[in-house]
């Protein structure tokens, strides 16, 4: 991470924001990209981008930037996945005299083309998030019965008969019933308790 001092912020700065959605994800590639772009200070967080609520690094970054600074992300969805939130963030930045840039997309709010592209991509980003959410909900609804548990599907009485009356071992029982040998051991152990 780039070290900075208060005196450095008296000049125009490139201020980066790196974000991933979950703790298991890695920020490293974004941090490297922002450093290579020349960011003087980088804020980072592991929070969902679907809302600005609870995003302390974003809030701190927005409070930190000053007139003439450039607010930098690698892609716009790293800032926000909501069109409205992104537009409010950009409006806040513009009111401070701060530009918005994305290193991996042709976005820079200094130009009319950059502003237009930003708005188009933000719409697609939110659309993608909504589609993913709908697919997840459809999958959950379609598989709802599978998540309730199947109950006992192996005939324990048959296992007992094969073991105690016919003297078969676990491997032979598993082969006869078409089940895994560990299931035979588990069920026999339960019966013996």
Short mmCIF file of N, CA and C in Angstrom, two decimals:
data_model
loop_
_atom_site.label_atom_id
_atom_site.label_comp_id
_atom_site.label_asym_id
_atom_site.label_seq_id
_atom_site.Cartn_x
_atom_site.Cartn_y
_atom_site.Cartn_z
N UNK A 1 0.85 -1.18 0.00
CA UNK A 1 0.00 0.00 0.00
C UNK A 1 0.89 1.23 0.00
N UNK A 2 0.52 2.25 -0.75
CA UNK A 2 1.29 3.47 -0.88
C UNK A 2 1.13 4.31 0.38
N UNK A 3 2.26 4.73 0.96
CA UNK A 3 2.22 5.62 2.12
C UNK A 3 2.00 7.05 1.64
N UNK A 4 1.33 7.86 2.44
CA UNK A 4 1.09 9.24 2.07
C UNK A 4 1.13 10.10 3.32
N UNK A 5 1.28 11.38 3.10
CA UNK A 5 1.28 12.32 4.22
C UNK A 5 0.25 13.40 3.93
N UNK A 6 -0.09 14.15 4.97
CA UNK A 6 -1.06 15.23 4.80
C UNK A 6 -0.57 16.23 3.76
N UNK A 7 0.74 16.52 3.74
CA UNK A 7 1.29 17.48 2.78
C UNK A 7 1.06 17.03 1.35
N UNK A 8 1.12 15.70 1.12
CA UNK A 8 0.87 15.20 -0.23
C UNK A 8 -0.56 15.51 -0.67
N UNK A 9 -1.49 15.57 0.27
CA UNK A 9 -2.87 15.80 -0.12
C UNK A 9 -3.16 17.27 -0.39
N UNK A 10 -2.17 18.10 -0.25
CA UNK A 10 -2.34 19.49 -0.66
C UNK A 10 -2.27 19.59 -2.17
N UNK A 11 -1.75 18.57 -2.82
CA UNK A 11 -1.74 18.51 -4.29
C UNK A 11 -2.83 17.53 -4.74
N UNK A 12 -3.11 17.54 -6.04
CA UNK A 12 -4.11 16.61 -6.57
C UNK A 12 -3.61 15.18 -6.42
N UNK A 13 -4.53 14.29 -6.05
CA UNK A 13 -4.17 12.89 -5.82
C UNK A 13 -5.07 11.96 -6.60
N UNK A 14 -4.53 10.78 -6.86
CA UNK A 14 -5.34 9.67 -7.36
C UNK A 14 -5.63 8.81 -6.14
N UNK A 15 -6.91 8.66 -5.84
CA UNK A 15 -7.34 7.93 -4.65
C UNK A 15 -8.12 6.69 -5.11
N UNK A 16 -7.63 5.52 -4.74
CA UNK A 16 -8.22 4.27 -5.20
C UNK A 16 -9.14 3.63 -4.19
N UNK A 17 -10.08 2.85 -4.70
CA UNK A 17 -10.97 2.03 -3.88
C UNK A 17 -10.97 0.62 -4.45
N UNK A 18 -10.60 -0.35 -3.61
CA UNK A 18 -10.65 -1.76 -4.00
C UNK A 18 -11.72 -2.43 -3.15
N UNK A 19 -12.54 -3.30 -3.80
CA UNK A 19 -13.61 -3.97 -3.06
C UNK A 19 -13.85 -5.36 -3.62
N UNK A 20 -14.04 -6.30 -2.71
CA UNK A 20 -14.55 -7.62 -3.06
C UNK A 20 -15.76 -7.88 -2.16
N UNK A 21 -16.60 -8.82 -2.57
CA UNK A 21 -17.86 -9.04 -1.86
C UNK A 21 -17.73 -9.85 -0.58
N UNK A 22 -16.79 -10.77 -0.53
CA UNK A 22 -16.73 -11.64 0.65
C UNK A 22 -15.32 -11.81 1.17
N UNK A 23 -15.25 -12.25 2.40
CA UNK A 23 -13.98 -12.41 3.09
C UNK A 23 -13.08 -13.40 2.36
N UNK A 24 -13.64 -14.40 1.72
CA UNK A 24 -12.85 -15.42 1.02
C UNK A 24 -12.22 -14.94 -0.27
N UNK A 25 -12.64 -13.79 -0.77
CA UNK A 25 -12.10 -13.27 -2.03
C UNK A 25 -10.85 -12.44 -1.76
N UNK A 26 -10.04 -12.26 -2.80
CA UNK A 26 -8.74 -11.61 -2.67
C UNK A 26 -8.74 -10.23 -3.35
N UNK A 27 -8.23 -9.24 -2.64
CA UNK A 27 -8.14 -7.87 -3.15
C UNK A 27 -6.85 -7.61 -3.92
N UNK A 28 -5.91 -8.53 -3.88
CA UNK A 28 -4.55 -8.31 -4.36
C UNK A 28 -4.48 -7.76 -5.79
N UNK A 29 -5.20 -8.36 -6.73
CA UNK A 29 -5.11 -7.91 -8.12
C UNK A 29 -5.60 -6.47 -8.28
N UNK A 30 -6.64 -6.10 -7.54
CA UNK A 30 -7.13 -4.72 -7.60
C UNK A 30 -6.11 -3.75 -7.00
N UNK A 31 -5.52 -4.13 -5.87
CA UNK A 31 -4.53 -3.27 -5.22
C UNK A 31 -3.34 -3.04 -6.14
N UNK A 32 -2.87 -4.09 -6.81
CA UNK A 32 -1.75 -3.96 -7.74
C UNK A 32 -2.12 -3.04 -8.89
N UNK A 33 -3.32 -3.24 -9.47
CA UNK A 33 -3.76 -2.41 -10.59
C UNK A 33 -3.86 -0.94 -10.19
N UNK A 34 -4.38 -0.68 -9.00
CA UNK A 34 -4.53 0.71 -8.54
C UNK A 34 -3.16 1.35 -8.27
N UNK A 35 -2.23 0.57 -7.72
CA UNK A 35 -0.88 1.09 -7.50
C UNK A 35 -0.20 1.39 -8.83
N UNK A 36 -0.35 0.46 -9.80
CA UNK A 36 0.25 0.66 -11.13
C UNK A 36 -0.35 1.87 -11.84
N UNK A 37 -1.61 2.16 -11.58
CA UNK A 37 -2.27 3.33 -12.18
C UNK A 37 -1.72 4.63 -11.57
N UNK A 38 -1.10 4.51 -10.41
CA UNK A 38 -0.49 5.68 -9.77
C UNK A 38 -1.27 6.23 -8.59
N UNK A 39 -2.13 5.42 -8.00
CA UNK A 39 -2.90 5.89 -6.85
C UNK A 39 -1.97 6.21 -5.68
N UNK A 40 -2.19 7.38 -5.10
CA UNK A 40 -1.39 7.83 -3.96
C UNK A 40 -1.89 7.22 -2.66
N UNK A 41 -3.18 6.94 -2.60
CA UNK A 41 -3.80 6.35 -1.41
C UNK A 41 -4.88 5.39 -1.90
N UNK A 42 -4.97 4.24 -1.21
CA UNK A 42 -5.94 3.23 -1.60
C UNK A 42 -6.74 2.78 -0.37
N UNK A 43 -8.05 2.81 -0.51
CA UNK A 43 -8.96 2.29 0.51
C UNK A 43 -9.42 0.92 0.03
N UNK A 44 -9.64 -0.01 0.95
CA UNK A 44 -10.10 -1.34 0.54
C UNK A 44 -11.11 -1.88 1.54
N UNK A 45 -12.00 -2.74 1.02
CA UNK A 45 -13.03 -3.34 1.87
C UNK A 45 -13.51 -4.65 1.29
N UNK A 46 -14.08 -5.46 2.16
CA UNK A 46 -14.69 -6.74 1.77
C UNK A 46 -16.15 -6.67 2.17
N UNK A 47 -16.95 -6.08 1.29
CA UNK A 47 -18.39 -5.86 1.51
C UNK A 47 -19.12 -6.01 0.18
N UNK A 48 -20.39 -6.32 0.24
CA UNK A 48 -21.21 -6.39 -0.96
C UNK A 48 -21.35 -5.00 -1.58
N UNK A 49 -21.39 -4.96 -2.90
CA UNK A 49 -21.54 -3.69 -3.60
C UNK A 49 -22.97 -3.38 -3.99
N UNK A 50 -23.93 -4.20 -3.53
CA UNK A 50 -25.32 -3.97 -3.91
C UNK A 50 -25.94 -2.80 -3.16
N UNK A 51 -25.28 -2.36 -2.08
CA UNK A 51 -25.77 -1.21 -1.33
C UNK A 51 -24.57 -0.46 -0.76
N UNK A 52 -24.78 0.80 -0.42
CA UNK A 52 -23.70 1.58 0.19
C UNK A 52 -23.74 1.48 1.72
N UNK A 53 -24.78 0.87 2.26
CA UNK A 53 -24.91 0.74 3.72
C UNK A 53 -23.80 -0.15 4.27
N UNK A 54 -23.16 0.32 5.34
CA UNK A 54 -22.10 -0.45 5.98
C UNK A 54 -20.77 -0.45 5.26
N UNK A 55 -20.66 0.35 4.22
CA UNK A 55 -19.41 0.39 3.44
C UNK A 55 -18.52 1.52 3.97
N UNK A 56 -17.84 1.24 5.06
CA UNK A 56 -17.04 2.27 5.74
C UNK A 56 -15.86 2.73 4.90
N UNK A 57 -15.20 1.83 4.15
CA UNK A 57 -14.07 2.24 3.32
C UNK A 57 -14.53 3.18 2.21
N UNK A 58 -15.68 2.89 1.62
CA UNK A 58 -16.23 3.78 0.60
C UNK A 58 -16.52 5.15 1.20
N UNK A 59 -17.16 5.16 2.36
CA UNK A 59 -17.48 6.42 3.04
C UNK A 59 -16.20 7.20 3.35
N UNK A 60 -15.20 6.51 3.89
CA UNK A 60 -13.93 7.16 4.22
C UNK A 60 -13.26 7.72 2.98
N UNK A 61 -13.31 6.96 1.90
CA UNK A 61 -12.70 7.39 0.64
C UNK A 61 -13.39 8.64 0.11
N UNK A 62 -14.72 8.64 0.14
CA UNK A 62 -15.48 9.79 -0.35
C UNK A 62 -15.24 11.03 0.52
N UNK A 63 -15.03 10.83 1.81
CA UNK A 63 -14.72 11.96 2.69
C UNK A 63 -13.29 12.46 2.48
N UNK A 64 -12.40 11.58 2.08
CA UNK A 64 -10.99 11.91 1.93
C UNK A 64 -10.71 12.75 0.68
N UNK A 65 -11.38 12.43 -0.44
CA UNK A 65 -11.05 13.10 -1.71
C UNK A 65 -11.35 14.59 -1.64
N UNK A 66 -10.52 15.36 -2.35
CA UNK A 66 -10.62 16.82 -2.39
C UNK A 66 -10.70 17.28 -3.84
N UNK A 67 -11.04 18.53 -4.01
CA UNK A 67 -11.13 19.12 -5.35
C UNK A 67 -9.85 18.86 -6.13
N UNK A 68 -10.02 18.40 -7.36
CA UNK A 68 -8.88 18.11 -8.23
C UNK A 68 -8.43 16.67 -8.16
N UNK A 69 -8.88 15.92 -7.15
CA UNK A 69 -8.49 14.52 -7.01
C UNK A 69 -9.21 13.67 -8.06
N UNK A 70 -8.71 12.46 -8.22
CA UNK A 70 -9.32 11.47 -9.11
C UNK A 70 -9.66 10.24 -8.28
N UNK A 71 -10.93 9.87 -8.23
CA UNK A 71 -11.42 8.68 -7.52
C UNK A 71 -11.31 7.52 -8.50
N UNK A 72 -10.55 6.46 -8.14
CA UNK A 72 -10.23 5.41 -9.10
C UNK A 72 -10.65 4.04 -8.57
N UNK A 73 -11.29 3.27 -9.44
CA UNK A 73 -11.60 1.86 -9.18
C UNK A 73 -11.11 1.06 -10.39
N UNK A 74 -11.01 -0.25 -10.24
CA UNK A 74 -10.60 -1.04 -11.40
C UNK A 74 -11.77 -1.22 -12.37
N UNK A 75 -12.97 -1.46 -11.83
CA UNK A 75 -14.20 -1.56 -12.63
C UNK A 75 -15.31 -0.91 -11.83
N UNK A 76 -16.33 -0.43 -12.50
CA UNK A 76 -17.38 0.31 -11.79
C UNK A 76 -18.12 -0.55 -10.78
N UNK A 77 -18.23 -1.87 -11.02
CA UNK A 77 -18.93 -2.71 -10.06
C UNK A 77 -18.14 -2.87 -8.76
N UNK A 78 -16.88 -2.46 -8.76
CA UNK A 78 -16.09 -2.46 -7.52
C UNK A 78 -16.53 -1.30 -6.64
N UNK A 79 -17.11 -0.27 -7.24
CA UNK A 79 -17.63 0.87 -6.48
C UNK A 79 -19.05 0.58 -6.04
N UNK A 80 -19.90 0.19 -7.00
CA UNK A 80 -21.31 -0.08 -6.69
C UNK A 80 -21.94 -0.92 -7.78
N UNK A 81 -22.88 -1.77 -7.38
CA UNK A 81 -23.65 -2.56 -8.35
C UNK A 81 -25.05 -2.00 -8.51
N UNK A 82 -25.32 -0.87 -7.89
CA UNK A 82 -26.61 -0.21 -8.00
C UNK A 82 -26.46 1.05 -8.84
N UNK A 83 -27.31 1.19 -9.86
CA UNK A 83 -27.26 2.37 -10.72
C UNK A 83 -27.46 3.64 -9.89
N UNK A 84 -28.48 3.63 -9.05
CA UNK A 84 -28.79 4.81 -8.25
C UNK A 84 -27.62 5.17 -7.32
N UNK A 85 -27.09 4.16 -6.60
CA UNK A 85 -25.97 4.43 -5.70
C UNK A 85 -24.77 4.98 -6.46
N UNK A 86 -24.47 4.38 -7.61
CA UNK A 86 -23.32 4.85 -8.40
C UNK A 86 -23.54 6.29 -8.86
N UNK A 87 -24.74 6.59 -9.31
CA UNK A 87 -25.03 7.96 -9.76
C UNK A 87 -24.92 8.96 -8.60
N UNK A 88 -25.36 8.55 -7.41
CA UNK A 88 -25.24 9.42 -6.24
C UNK A 88 -23.78 9.62 -5.84
N UNK A 89 -22.98 8.57 -5.94
CA UNK A 89 -21.55 8.68 -5.64
C UNK A 89 -20.88 9.63 -6.62
N UNK A 90 -21.16 9.44 -7.92
CA UNK A 90 -20.55 10.30 -8.94
C UNK A 90 -21.01 11.75 -8.76
N UNK A 91 -22.29 11.95 -8.44
CA UNK A 91 -22.80 13.30 -8.21
C UNK A 91 -22.07 13.94 -7.02
N UNK A 92 -21.88 13.18 -5.94
CA UNK A 92 -21.15 13.68 -4.78
C UNK A 92 -19.72 14.05 -5.17
N UNK A 93 -19.07 13.18 -5.95
CA UNK A 93 -17.70 13.46 -6.39
C UNK A 93 -17.65 14.73 -7.25
N UNK A 94 -18.59 14.83 -8.19
CA UNK A 94 -18.61 16.01 -9.07
C UNK A 94 -18.84 17.30 -8.29
N UNK A 95 -19.67 17.24 -7.25
CA UNK A 95 -19.92 18.44 -6.45
C UNK A 95 -18.66 18.89 -5.71
N UNK A 96 -17.73 17.96 -5.48
CA UNK A 96 -16.46 18.27 -4.82
C UNK A 96 -15.38 18.64 -5.83
N UNK A 97 -15.68 18.48 -7.13
CA UNK A 97 -14.66 18.74 -8.14
C UNK A 97 -13.72 17.56 -8.32
N UNK A 98 -14.21 16.34 -8.03
CA UNK A 98 -13.42 15.12 -8.14
C UNK A 98 -13.91 14.32 -9.34
N UNK A 99 -12.97 13.78 -10.13
CA UNK A 99 -13.35 12.95 -11.28
C UNK A 99 -13.38 11.48 -10.86
N UNK A 100 -14.10 10.69 -11.64
CA UNK A 100 -14.26 9.25 -11.39
C UNK A 100 -13.65 8.50 -12.56
N UNK A 101 -12.80 7.50 -12.27
CA UNK A 101 -12.16 6.71 -13.34
C UNK A 101 -12.19 5.23 -12.99
N UNK A 102 -12.18 4.40 -14.04
CA UNK A 102 -12.06 2.95 -13.89
C UNK A 102 -10.91 2.49 -14.76
N UNK A 103 -9.95 1.79 -14.18
CA UNK A 103 -8.73 1.42 -14.90
C UNK A 103 -8.97 0.39 -16.01
N UNK A 104 -9.93 -0.51 -15.82
CA UNK A 104 -10.16 -1.57 -16.80
C UNK A 104 -11.27 -1.23 -17.81
N UNK A 105 -11.89 -0.08 -17.64
CA UNK A 105 -12.97 0.33 -18.55
C UNK A 105 -12.66 1.76 -19.00
N UNK A 106 -13.15 2.13 -20.16
CA UNK A 106 -12.89 3.48 -20.69
C UNK A 106 -13.78 4.50 -20.01
N UNK A 107 -13.56 4.66 -18.73
CA UNK A 107 -14.41 5.57 -17.97
C UNK A 107 -13.55 6.63 -17.30
N UNK A 108 -13.89 7.86 -17.59
CA UNK A 108 -13.29 9.01 -16.92
C UNK A 108 -14.31 10.12 -17.04
N UNK A 109 -14.82 10.60 -15.91
CA UNK A 109 -15.91 11.58 -15.95
C UNK A 109 -15.43 12.98 -16.37
N UNK A 110 -14.17 13.11 -16.76
CA UNK A 110 -13.71 14.39 -17.32
C UNK A 110 -14.29 14.61 -18.71
N UNK A 111 -14.68 13.50 -19.37
CA UNK A 111 -15.18 13.61 -20.74
C UNK A 111 -16.65 13.22 -20.82
N UNK A 112 -17.34 13.76 -21.80
CA UNK A 112 -18.75 13.42 -22.02
C UNK A 112 -18.89 11.93 -22.37
N UNK A 113 -17.94 11.41 -23.17
CA UNK A 113 -17.98 10.00 -23.55
C UNK A 113 -17.80 9.10 -22.32
N UNK A 114 -16.89 9.49 -21.44
CA UNK A 114 -16.65 8.73 -20.22
C UNK A 114 -17.87 8.69 -19.33
N UNK A 115 -18.58 9.83 -19.22
CA UNK A 115 -19.80 9.89 -18.41
C UNK A 115 -20.88 9.00 -19.02
N UNK A 116 -21.01 9.05 -20.33
CA UNK A 116 -22.02 8.24 -21.03
C UNK A 116 -21.73 6.75 -20.82
N UNK A 117 -20.48 6.37 -21.02
CA UNK A 117 -20.10 4.96 -20.87
C UNK A 117 -20.31 4.50 -19.44
N UNK A 118 -20.02 5.36 -18.48
CA UNK A 118 -20.24 5.04 -17.06
C UNK A 118 -21.71 4.71 -16.81
N UNK A 119 -22.60 5.55 -17.30
CA UNK A 119 -24.04 5.32 -17.09
C UNK A 119 -24.51 4.04 -17.76
N UNK A 120 -24.02 3.76 -18.97
CA UNK A 120 -24.42 2.53 -19.67
C UNK A 120 -23.93 1.30 -18.91
N UNK A 121 -22.67 1.31 -18.50
CA UNK A 121 -22.13 0.15 -17.78
C UNK A 121 -22.79 -0.06 -16.43
N UNK A 122 -23.15 1.03 -15.75
CA UNK A 122 -23.80 0.88 -14.44
C UNK A 122 -25.16 0.21 -14.58
N UNK A 123 -25.88 0.52 -15.66
CA UNK A 123 -27.17 -0.13 -15.91
C UNK A 123 -26.96 -1.62 -16.14
N UNK A 124 -25.95 -1.98 -16.94
CA UNK A 124 -25.68 -3.39 -17.20
C UNK A 124 -25.20 -4.12 -15.95
N UNK A 125 -24.42 -3.45 -15.12
CA UNK A 125 -23.94 -4.06 -13.88
C UNK A 125 -25.10 -4.39 -12.94
N UNK A 126 -26.02 -3.44 -12.78
CA UNK A 126 -27.18 -3.70 -11.93
C UNK A 126 -28.07 -4.78 -12.53
N UNK A 127 -28.23 -4.76 -13.86
CA UNK A 127 -29.02 -5.78 -14.55
C UNK A 127 -28.43 -7.17 -14.30
N UNK A 128 -27.10 -7.29 -14.42
CA UNK A 128 -26.42 -8.56 -14.18
C UNK A 128 -26.63 -9.04 -12.74
N UNK A 129 -26.56 -8.13 -11.79
CA UNK A 129 -26.77 -8.48 -10.38
C UNK A 129 -28.19 -9.00 -10.17
N UNK A 130 -29.17 -8.31 -10.75
CA UNK A 130 -30.57 -8.74 -10.61
C UNK A 130 -30.83 -10.08 -11.27
N UNK A 131 -30.23 -10.31 -12.44
CA UNK A 131 -30.38 -11.59 -13.14
C UNK A 131 -29.81 -12.72 -12.28
N UNK A 132 -28.61 -12.50 -11.73
CA UNK A 132 -27.96 -13.51 -10.88
C UNK A 132 -28.83 -13.81 -9.66
N UNK A 133 -29.36 -12.76 -9.04
CA UNK A 133 -30.21 -12.94 -7.86
C UNK A 133 -31.47 -13.73 -8.21
N UNK A 134 -32.09 -13.41 -9.36
CA UNK A 134 -33.29 -14.13 -9.79
C UNK A 134 -32.99 -15.60 -10.07
N UNK A 135 -31.83 -15.87 -10.71
CA UNK A 135 -31.45 -17.25 -10.98
C UNK A 135 -31.24 -18.03 -9.69
N UNK A 136 -30.61 -17.39 -8.71
CA UNK A 136 -30.41 -18.05 -7.44
C UNK A 136 -31.74 -18.38 -6.77
N UNK A 137 -32.67 -17.42 -6.79
CA UNK A 137 -33.98 -17.65 -6.17
C UNK A 137 -34.74 -18.75 -6.91
N UNK A 138 -34.68 -18.75 -8.26
CA UNK A 138 -35.33 -19.81 -9.04
C UNK A 138 -34.74 -21.17 -8.70
N UNK A 139 -33.42 -21.24 -8.57
CA UNK A 139 -32.75 -22.50 -8.21
C UNK A 139 -33.16 -22.98 -6.84
N UNK A 140 -33.27 -22.06 -5.90
CA UNK A 140 -33.69 -22.42 -4.54
C UNK A 140 -35.12 -22.95 -4.55
N UNK A 141 -36.01 -22.26 -5.29
CA UNK A 141 -37.41 -22.71 -5.37
C UNK A 141 -37.50 -24.08 -6.03
N UNK A 142 -36.75 -24.27 -7.11
CA UNK A 142 -36.81 -25.53 -7.85
C UNK A 142 -36.27 -26.69 -7.04
N UNK A 143 -35.33 -26.43 -6.15
CA UNK A 143 -34.70 -27.50 -5.38
C UNK A 143 -35.10 -27.49 -3.92
N UNK A 144 -36.16 -26.78 -3.59
CA UNK A 144 -36.58 -26.62 -2.20
C UNK A 144 -36.81 -27.98 -1.52
N UNK A 145 -37.42 -28.90 -2.23
CA UNK A 145 -37.71 -30.21 -1.65
C UNK A 145 -36.43 -30.98 -1.34
N UNK A 146 -35.39 -30.76 -2.12
CA UNK A 146 -34.14 -31.49 -1.93
C UNK A 146 -33.41 -31.05 -0.66
N UNK A 147 -33.67 -29.84 -0.18
CA UNK A 147 -32.96 -29.32 0.96
C UNK A 147 -33.61 -29.70 2.29
N UNK A 148 -34.74 -30.36 2.27
CA UNK A 148 -35.43 -30.72 3.51
C UNK A 148 -34.89 -32.01 4.10
N UNK A 149 -34.01 -32.67 3.39
CA UNK A 149 -33.50 -33.94 3.87
C UNK A 149 -34.31 -35.08 3.27
N UNK A 150 -33.63 -36.16 2.96
CA UNK A 150 -34.32 -37.25 2.28
C UNK A 150 -34.91 -38.26 3.24
N UNK A 151 -34.47 -38.21 4.47
CA UNK A 151 -34.92 -39.26 5.38
C UNK A 151 -34.13 -40.53 5.11
N UNK A 152 -34.49 -41.62 5.76
CA UNK A 152 -33.78 -42.89 5.60
C UNK A 152 -34.22 -43.55 4.31
N UNK A 153 -33.28 -43.80 3.40
CA UNK A 153 -33.61 -44.45 2.12
C UNK A 153 -33.01 -45.84 2.02
N UNK A 154 -32.15 -46.21 2.97
CA UNK A 154 -31.53 -47.54 2.95
C UNK A 154 -32.29 -48.45 3.91
N UNK A 155 -32.58 -49.65 3.46
CA UNK A 155 -33.34 -50.62 4.25
C UNK A 155 -32.45 -51.22 5.34
N UNK A 156 -32.56 -50.70 6.57
CA UNK A 156 -31.74 -51.14 7.70
C UNK A 156 -32.06 -52.59 8.06
N UNK A 157 -33.33 -52.97 7.96
CA UNK A 157 -33.71 -54.34 8.30
C UNK A 157 -33.02 -55.35 7.38
N UNK A 158 -32.89 -54.99 6.11
CA UNK A 158 -32.23 -55.89 5.15
C UNK A 158 -30.75 -56.01 5.51
N UNK A 159 -30.13 -54.89 5.91
CA UNK A 159 -28.72 -54.92 6.32
C UNK A 159 -28.55 -55.83 7.54
N UNK A 160 -29.44 -55.71 8.52
CA UNK A 160 -29.38 -56.57 9.71
C UNK A 160 -29.53 -58.04 9.34
N UNK A 161 -30.46 -58.33 8.45
CA UNK A 161 -30.68 -59.71 8.02
C UNK A 161 -29.44 -60.27 7.34
N UNK A 162 -28.88 -59.50 6.42
CA UNK A 162 -27.69 -59.97 5.70
C UNK A 162 -26.50 -60.15 6.64
N UNK A 163 -26.36 -59.29 7.62
CA UNK A 163 -25.24 -59.36 8.54
C UNK A 163 -25.41 -60.47 9.57
N UNK A 164 -26.53 -60.49 10.27
CA UNK A 164 -26.69 -61.37 11.42
C UNK A 164 -27.28 -62.74 11.08
N UNK A 165 -28.09 -62.81 10.04
CA UNK A 165 -28.70 -64.10 9.69
C UNK A 165 -27.94 -64.82 8.60
N UNK A 166 -27.37 -64.05 7.65
CA UNK A 166 -26.65 -64.69 6.56
C UNK A 166 -25.14 -64.59 6.73
N UNK A 167 -24.69 -63.83 7.74
CA UNK A 167 -23.27 -63.77 8.07
C UNK A 167 -22.41 -63.01 7.07
N UNK A 168 -22.99 -62.14 6.30
CA UNK A 168 -22.23 -61.40 5.29
C UNK A 168 -21.45 -60.26 5.94
N UNK A 169 -20.30 -59.94 5.35
CA UNK A 169 -19.50 -58.81 5.80
C UNK A 169 -20.00 -57.51 5.17
N UNK A 170 -19.44 -56.39 5.63
CA UNK A 170 -19.88 -55.07 5.16
C UNK A 170 -19.68 -54.89 3.66
N UNK A 171 -18.56 -55.38 3.13
CA UNK A 171 -18.29 -55.24 1.69
C UNK A 171 -19.32 -56.01 0.87
N UNK A 172 -19.61 -57.24 1.29
CA UNK A 172 -20.59 -58.07 0.57
C UNK A 172 -21.99 -57.47 0.66
N UNK A 173 -22.34 -56.93 1.84
CA UNK A 173 -23.66 -56.29 2.01
C UNK A 173 -23.76 -55.08 1.08
N UNK A 174 -22.72 -54.27 1.06
CA UNK A 174 -22.72 -53.06 0.21
C UNK A 174 -22.89 -53.44 -1.25
N UNK A 175 -22.18 -54.49 -1.68
CA UNK A 175 -22.26 -54.93 -3.08
C UNK A 175 -23.66 -55.45 -3.40
N UNK A 176 -24.22 -56.22 -2.49
CA UNK A 176 -25.55 -56.80 -2.69
C UNK A 176 -26.63 -55.72 -2.78
N UNK A 177 -26.52 -54.69 -1.92
CA UNK A 177 -27.55 -53.65 -1.87
C UNK A 177 -27.25 -52.47 -2.79
N UNK A 178 -26.06 -52.44 -3.38
CA UNK A 178 -25.71 -51.34 -4.28
C UNK A 178 -25.50 -50.02 -3.56
N UNK A 179 -24.93 -50.11 -2.36
CA UNK A 179 -24.66 -48.89 -1.57
C UNK A 179 -23.19 -48.85 -1.19
N UNK A 180 -22.77 -47.77 -0.61
CA UNK A 180 -21.38 -47.60 -0.19
C UNK A 180 -21.13 -48.37 1.10
N UNK A 181 -19.93 -48.94 1.21
CA UNK A 181 -19.57 -49.73 2.39
C UNK A 181 -19.61 -48.89 3.68
N UNK A 182 -19.25 -47.60 3.58
CA UNK A 182 -19.27 -46.74 4.77
C UNK A 182 -20.69 -46.58 5.30
N UNK A 183 -21.68 -46.60 4.39
CA UNK A 183 -23.07 -46.53 4.83
C UNK A 183 -23.46 -47.77 5.63
N UNK A 184 -22.96 -48.92 5.21
CA UNK A 184 -23.23 -50.17 5.93
C UNK A 184 -22.65 -50.09 7.33
N UNK A 185 -21.38 -49.66 7.45
CA UNK A 185 -20.75 -49.53 8.77
C UNK A 185 -21.51 -48.54 9.66
N UNK A 186 -21.88 -47.41 9.07
CA UNK A 186 -22.58 -46.38 9.85
C UNK A 186 -23.91 -46.91 10.38
N UNK A 187 -24.69 -47.58 9.52
CA UNK A 187 -26.00 -48.08 9.93
C UNK A 187 -25.90 -49.24 10.91
N UNK A 188 -24.89 -50.11 10.73
CA UNK A 188 -24.69 -51.20 11.69
C UNK A 188 -24.29 -50.66 13.04
N UNK A 189 -23.48 -49.63 13.06
CA UNK A 189 -23.07 -49.02 14.32
C UNK A 189 -24.27 -48.43 15.03
N UNK A 190 -25.15 -47.79 14.28
CA UNK A 190 -26.36 -47.19 14.87
C UNK A 190 -27.26 -48.27 15.44
N UNK A 191 -27.39 -49.43 14.74
CA UNK A 191 -28.24 -50.53 15.20
C UNK A 191 -27.67 -51.13 16.47
N UNK A 192 -26.35 -51.21 16.58
CA UNK A 192 -25.70 -51.82 17.75
C UNK A 192 -25.82 -50.93 18.99
N UNK A 193 -26.03 -49.64 18.82
CA UNK A 193 -26.12 -48.73 19.97
C UNK A 193 -27.37 -48.89 20.72
#
